[in-house]
Every structure is written in structure tokens, then in C-alpha cells.
Tab-separated table of C-alpha atoms in Angstrom:
chain	number	residue	atom	x	y	z
A	1	MET	CA	180.764	153.438	25.883
A	2	ALA	CA	178.149	152.559	23.244
A	3	LYS	CA	175.948	155.308	22.098
A	4	PRO	CA	172.214	154.722	22.778
A	5	THR	CA	170.347	153.821	19.612
A	6	GLN	CA	167.787	156.256	18.524
A	7	LYS	CA	164.312	154.923	17.748
A	8	LYS	CA	163.246	155.464	14.208
A	9	SER	CA	160.055	157.406	14.014
A	10	LYS	CA	157.272	155.580	12.166
A	11	PRO	CA	156.070	157.402	9.099
A	12	LYS	CA	152.685	158.970	9.749
A	13	LYS	CA	149.834	157.350	7.907
A	14	LYS	CA	148.204	159.681	5.476
A	15	LYS	CA	144.606	160.287	6.293
A	16	PRO	CA	142.260	159.429	3.428
A	17	PRO	CA	140.911	162.534	1.810
A	18	GLN	CA	137.612	163.531	3.384
A	19	ARG	CA	134.679	163.414	1.083
A	20	SER	CA	132.698	166.572	0.697
A	21	LEU	CA	129.090	166.757	1.895
A	22	ARG	CA	127.981	166.604	-1.701
A	23	GLN	CA	129.967	163.418	-2.325
A	24	ARG	CA	128.622	161.785	0.843
A	25	LEU	CA	125.032	162.666	-0.064
A	26	ARG	CA	125.553	161.342	-3.565
A	27	ARG	CA	126.946	158.050	-2.192
A	28	ILE	CA	124.019	157.688	0.165
A	29	PHE	CA	121.555	158.396	-2.670
A	30	TRP	CA	122.997	155.789	-5.001
A	31	ARG	CA	123.247	153.218	-2.210
A	32	SER	CA	119.554	153.846	-1.428
A	33	VAL	CA	118.613	153.578	-5.114
A	34	SER	CA	120.566	150.314	-5.415
A	35	GLY	CA	118.909	148.952	-2.259
A	36	VAL	CA	115.438	149.822	-3.479
A	37	PHE	CA	116.146	148.281	-6.878
A	38	LEU	CA	117.469	145.063	-5.412
A	39	PHE	CA	114.498	144.837	-3.020
A	40	THR	CA	112.068	145.370	-5.904
A	41	VAL	CA	113.788	142.689	-8.032
A	42	ALA	CA	113.578	140.297	-5.072
A	43	ILE	CA	109.818	140.969	-4.621
A	44	VAL	CA	109.166	140.534	-8.361
A	45	VAL	CA	111.102	137.237	-8.402
A	46	LEU	CA	109.196	136.114	-5.241
A	47	PHE	CA	105.851	136.774	-6.847
A	48	ALA	CA	106.850	134.900	-9.931
A	49	VAL	CA	106.560	131.775	-7.817
A	50	PHE	CA	104.338	132.691	-4.839
A	51	ASN	CA	100.932	134.347	-5.160
A	52	PRO	CA	100.655	137.990	-3.950
A	53	PRO	CA	98.641	137.880	-0.731
A	54	THR	CA	96.788	141.143	-1.323
A	55	ASN	CA	97.285	144.652	-2.705
A	56	PHE	CA	96.613	148.260	-1.716
A	57	TYR	CA	93.247	148.472	-3.519
A	58	MET	CA	91.968	145.259	-1.923
A	59	ILE	CA	92.981	146.469	1.495
A	60	SER	CA	91.228	149.788	0.870
A	61	GLU	CA	88.076	148.100	-0.445
A	62	GLY	CA	88.105	145.580	2.459
A	63	ARG	CA	88.134	148.454	4.948
A	64	ARG	CA	85.390	150.285	3.115
A	65	LEU	CA	83.117	147.322	2.538
A	66	GLY	CA	84.004	145.250	5.654
A	67	SER	CA	85.240	142.325	3.564
A	68	ILE	CA	86.018	141.290	0.028
A	69	ASN	CA	85.516	138.047	-1.892
A	70	GLN	CA	88.507	136.444	-3.506
A	71	THR	CA	89.593	132.824	-4.087
A	72	TRP	CA	92.900	132.223	-5.778
A	73	VAL	CA	93.053	129.493	-8.479
A	74	PRO	CA	95.925	128.371	-10.704
A	75	MET	CA	95.737	128.744	-14.471
A	76	GLU	CA	94.961	125.051	-14.766
A	77	ARG	CA	91.648	125.672	-12.949
A	78	ILE	CA	90.537	128.568	-15.168
A	79	ALA	CA	88.659	127.774	-18.372
A	80	PRO	CA	90.969	128.443	-21.353
A	81	VAL	CA	88.127	130.405	-22.989
A	82	MET	CA	88.107	132.773	-20.009
A	83	ALA	CA	91.778	133.531	-20.457
A	84	ARG	CA	91.293	134.099	-24.160
A	85	SER	CA	88.275	136.309	-23.443
A	86	ALA	CA	90.212	138.512	-21.054
A	87	VAL	CA	93.000	138.944	-23.598
A	88	ALA	CA	90.572	139.653	-26.406
A	89	ALA	CA	88.821	142.300	-24.329
A	90	GLU	CA	91.776	143.998	-22.743
A	91	ASP	CA	94.937	143.325	-24.787
A	92	ALA	CA	94.515	141.463	-28.088
A	93	ASN	CA	98.241	141.705	-28.891
A	94	TYR	CA	99.266	140.455	-25.475
A	95	CYS	CA	101.555	137.724	-26.820
A	96	TYR	CA	103.265	140.075	-29.265
A	97	HIS	CA	104.501	142.845	-26.999
A	98	TRP	CA	107.006	143.191	-24.171
A	99	GLY	CA	104.683	145.096	-21.794
A	100	PHE	CA	103.674	148.099	-23.897
A	101	ASP	CA	101.470	147.975	-26.960
A	102	LEU	CA	103.080	150.825	-28.947
A	103	ALA	CA	100.431	150.712	-31.684
A	104	ALA	CA	97.686	151.111	-29.081
A	105	ILE	CA	99.570	153.957	-27.423
A	106	LYS	CA	100.001	155.828	-30.674
A	107	LEU	CA	96.307	155.394	-31.500
A	108	ALA	CA	95.347	156.609	-27.976
A	109	ILE	CA	97.565	159.693	-28.382
A	110	ALA	CA	96.026	160.400	-31.750
A	111	ASP	CA	92.558	160.164	-30.173
A	112	GLY	CA	93.609	162.320	-27.252
A	113	SER	CA	92.846	159.530	-24.772
A	114	SER	CA	94.669	156.913	-22.703
A	115	ARG	CA	91.800	154.448	-23.113
A	116	GLY	CA	92.811	151.179	-24.634
A	117	ALA	CA	96.535	151.808	-24.252
A	118	SER	CA	97.115	150.010	-20.922
A	119	THR	CA	98.157	146.398	-21.463
A	120	ILE	CA	97.395	143.443	-19.216
A	121	SER	CA	101.025	143.523	-18.073
A	122	GLN	CA	100.688	147.178	-17.008
A	123	GLN	CA	97.386	146.521	-15.253
A	124	THR	CA	98.937	143.578	-13.383
A	125	VAL	CA	101.873	145.689	-12.255
A	126	LYS	CA	99.545	148.440	-11.052
A	127	ASN	CA	97.224	146.013	-9.207
A	128	VAL	CA	100.041	143.978	-7.550
A	129	PHE	CA	102.659	146.576	-6.679
A	130	LEU	CA	101.098	150.055	-6.861
A	131	TRP	CA	97.882	151.900	-6.205
A	132	HIS	CA	94.946	153.199	-8.299
A	133	GLY	CA	94.623	156.723	-9.451
A	134	ARG	CA	95.854	158.970	-12.290
A	135	VAL	CA	99.058	160.152	-10.676
A	136	TRP	CA	102.241	160.774	-12.649
A	137	LEU	CA	104.383	159.140	-9.981
A	138	ARG	CA	102.341	155.943	-10.114
A	139	LYS	CA	102.428	155.931	-13.911
A	140	ALA	CA	106.197	156.422	-13.920
A	141	MET	CA	106.671	153.527	-11.459
A	142	GLU	CA	104.384	151.376	-13.508
A	143	THR	CA	106.394	152.128	-16.654
A	144	ALA	CA	109.606	151.176	-14.873
A	145	LEU	CA	108.230	148.008	-13.325
A	146	THR	CA	106.445	146.584	-16.387
A	147	PRO	CA	109.567	145.543	-18.316
A	148	LEU	CA	111.016	144.023	-15.152
A	149	VAL	CA	107.938	141.854	-14.656
A	150	GLU	CA	107.862	140.933	-18.368
A	151	ALA	CA	111.564	139.875	-18.040
A	152	LEU	CA	111.115	137.780	-14.915
A	153	TRP	CA	107.594	136.358	-15.290
A	154	SER	CA	106.196	134.238	-18.073
A	155	LYS	CA	103.225	135.548	-20.077
A	156	ARG	CA	101.172	132.744	-18.618
A	157	ARG	CA	102.115	133.815	-15.069
A	158	ILE	CA	101.261	137.480	-15.737
A	159	LEU	CA	97.823	136.492	-17.061
A	160	GLU	CA	97.260	134.102	-14.175
A	161	VAL	CA	97.939	136.837	-11.620
A	162	TYR	CA	95.788	139.320	-13.584
A	163	LEU	CA	92.800	136.982	-13.609
A	164	ASN	CA	93.078	136.349	-9.900
A	165	ILE	CA	93.205	140.005	-8.806
A	166	ALA	CA	91.046	141.825	-11.369
A	167	GLU	CA	87.881	143.307	-9.931
A	168	PHE	CA	84.654	141.975	-11.470
A	169	ASP	CA	82.085	143.550	-9.151
A	170	GLU	CA	82.217	145.650	-5.995
A	171	GLY	CA	84.326	143.677	-3.566
A	172	VAL	CA	84.552	140.674	-5.921
A	173	PHE	CA	88.130	139.995	-7.004
A	174	GLY	CA	89.464	137.252	-9.219
A	175	VAL	CA	87.786	135.062	-11.801
A	176	GLU	CA	86.947	132.275	-9.361
A	177	ALA	CA	84.959	134.484	-7.057
A	178	ALA	CA	83.372	136.241	-10.067
A	179	ALA	CA	82.279	132.924	-11.635
A	180	GLN	CA	80.572	131.841	-8.430
A	181	HIS	CA	79.150	135.355	-7.724
A	182	TYR	CA	77.524	135.803	-11.151
A	183	PHE	CA	76.843	132.257	-12.394
A	184	GLY	CA	77.196	129.856	-9.543
A	185	VAL	CA	79.961	127.874	-11.271
A	186	THR	CA	83.704	127.535	-10.808
A	187	ALA	CA	86.192	129.294	-13.062
A	188	ALA	CA	87.068	125.992	-14.644
A	189	ASP	CA	83.461	125.485	-15.764
A	190	LEU	CA	82.850	128.905	-17.364
A	191	SER	CA	81.292	128.727	-20.812
A	192	ALA	CA	82.299	130.910	-23.756
A	193	SER	CA	79.281	133.187	-23.210
A	194	GLN	CA	79.911	133.508	-19.480
A	195	SER	CA	83.581	134.190	-20.025
A	196	ALA	CA	82.773	136.875	-22.613
A	197	ARG	CA	80.333	138.550	-20.184
A	198	LEU	CA	82.901	138.573	-17.399
A	199	ALA	CA	85.516	140.082	-19.678
A	200	ALA	CA	82.947	142.641	-20.909
A	201	VAL	CA	82.490	144.167	-17.467
A	202	LEU	CA	86.147	145.176	-17.438
A	203	PRO	CA	87.395	147.787	-16.752
A	204	SER	CA	84.236	149.242	-15.149
A	205	PRO	CA	82.926	146.395	-12.936
A	206	LYS	CA	81.003	148.673	-10.551
A	207	SER	CA	78.779	150.017	-13.298
A	208	ARG	CA	78.288	146.781	-15.344
A	209	SER	CA	76.862	143.361	-14.532
A	210	ALA	CA	77.765	140.047	-16.122
A	211	SER	CA	74.629	138.224	-14.868
A	212	LYS	CA	72.218	141.036	-15.781
A	213	PRO	CA	73.908	142.596	-18.785
A	214	GLY	CA	72.642	145.853	-20.251
A	215	ALA	CA	72.713	146.672	-23.943
A	216	TYR	CA	76.358	147.705	-23.879
A	217	VAL	CA	77.576	144.610	-22.063
A	218	LYS	CA	75.590	142.338	-24.422
A	219	LYS	CA	77.126	144.023	-27.437
A	220	ARG	CA	80.612	144.046	-25.936
A	221	ALA	CA	80.320	140.389	-24.881
A	222	ALA	CA	79.486	139.342	-28.458
A	223	GLN	CA	82.581	141.223	-29.692
A	224	VAL	CA	84.753	139.556	-26.993
A	225	ARG	CA	83.451	136.121	-27.811
A	226	ASP	CA	84.338	136.611	-31.471
A	227	GLY	CA	87.707	138.063	-30.517
A	228	ALA	CA	88.494	135.097	-28.225
A	229	ALA	CA	87.772	132.700	-31.055
A	230	THR	CA	89.873	134.704	-33.426
A	231	ILE	CA	93.024	134.871	-31.255
A	232	SER	CA	92.669	131.098	-30.702
A	233	ARG	CA	92.725	130.526	-34.442
A	234	ASP	CA	95.485	132.970	-35.407
A	235	GLY	CA	97.945	131.958	-32.686
A	236	ARG	CA	97.688	135.121	-30.473
A	237	ALA	CA	96.876	132.892	-27.483
A	238	ALA	CA	99.947	130.673	-27.827
A	239	CYS	CA	102.064	132.423	-25.205
A	240	PHE	CA	99.705	131.605	-22.293
A	241	GLU	CA	98.174	128.382	-23.515
A	242	SER	CA	101.450	126.497	-24.100
């Protein structure tokens, strides 16, 4: 009589080693960081092509004032002298840096002030993605985002966005709305003098007027007009006019 065959027992699968709580938290943290980074890159890439609909400051001002005035226009419908004036006033070495003007930063540190150290790229990042206010967290985020925007946007695109979201008077955002508000013309028809005055009210539009300039704005506008002509001659406007 044949002996009954014995069933071979299957080898037990080894359970994967359980991760400690610390390892699980670390994994969750890095996955979150990666997710935030990829989302941020996606938004930056999106705004390289599509215009940002609004920002935190505009929303805040809209609630406070009831409404704001902004009309978006492409770079082709902004007078070239206006673009040069903004650069001359706010960031004369705009075409020569990658988001941070190290020479201006060193000078500001030596003077014990942050005035003049913020580039157009940094201001654009702050206005589009962040909020206003002297908070270290915001400044750290601005510092991290600026090279990313510089890498994914052209200089012309950065300046285009800046000119469309900069505040030129209380509740007046963008150069098109500012041109009509102050001078009754479109951004494309701004003269050299008008452009210089608009640039001269930055970065304190609530206390300065382009249509009724005080002594400071007149003096500053003259400097800006000369600066705009200079950067046109020496090639410092090439990165956004080409």
C-alpha cells in the first residue's frame, strides 16, 4: 500500500522590515517637499505663458477699496521708452544679473539699508507669488523663487509681468491703467517724459504723483529719463528689447 505523500510546507515570506516612526515621518516630509517643489515649478512654467490673474496684494486692495484698476497689455503695446525707464529707475543692471544684483546688495549692506538692493526680478516674484511685508519667511521664499523664475522666464517676460502688476497709484495697477489714469493715453503712446514720471513714482506710488509731480518726482524723473537714454545707448536694454 502506497504511503500518502506529505505536502511540502511553503516557505514563509519574510515580512519587510517595519520602518521606524522617524523614518516614516522623514519619508512623508521629503514627499511633501517634492510635491510642493513640483507644484511650484508647474505654476512658474504656467505663468511663463499665461498671465497671472491676480495676486494677494491686489485682492487685499480690492477688498479695501472696493475695486482696483488694471488692464493687462503685452510688451508690444508698451512704449519701449517706458520699459527702459522702469529698468533705469529700479534695476539698471537688469540685463546683467541672474536675479540678484550683488553689487547693489553689497552697497546696501555697507549703507545699513536694503533700499536699492531689490531687483525687478525679485519684485516680480514677490508681487506674483508672495505677499508684501518685511517678513523673513517671505524674503526666504523670494530668494528661492527668483532663480527659478530667471531660469524659466525670459528677461522680456519678467519685465512684461512687472510692468503689468506694479502699483502706480492707490488701486491703479499696471502701466496701461497708469497711463490712462495719469495722462489719458495708452501705454503704447507714453512719451519719454511721461514714462520717466511713471517710473519716478516707484516704489512709493501712494505718496507720489506722476501727473502732479512734486520737487522730488521732477528731479527723479529727470534722472530716470537720462538713465533710460543711457541704457539704450550702452546695450543694457538689449535683453528685453530683442
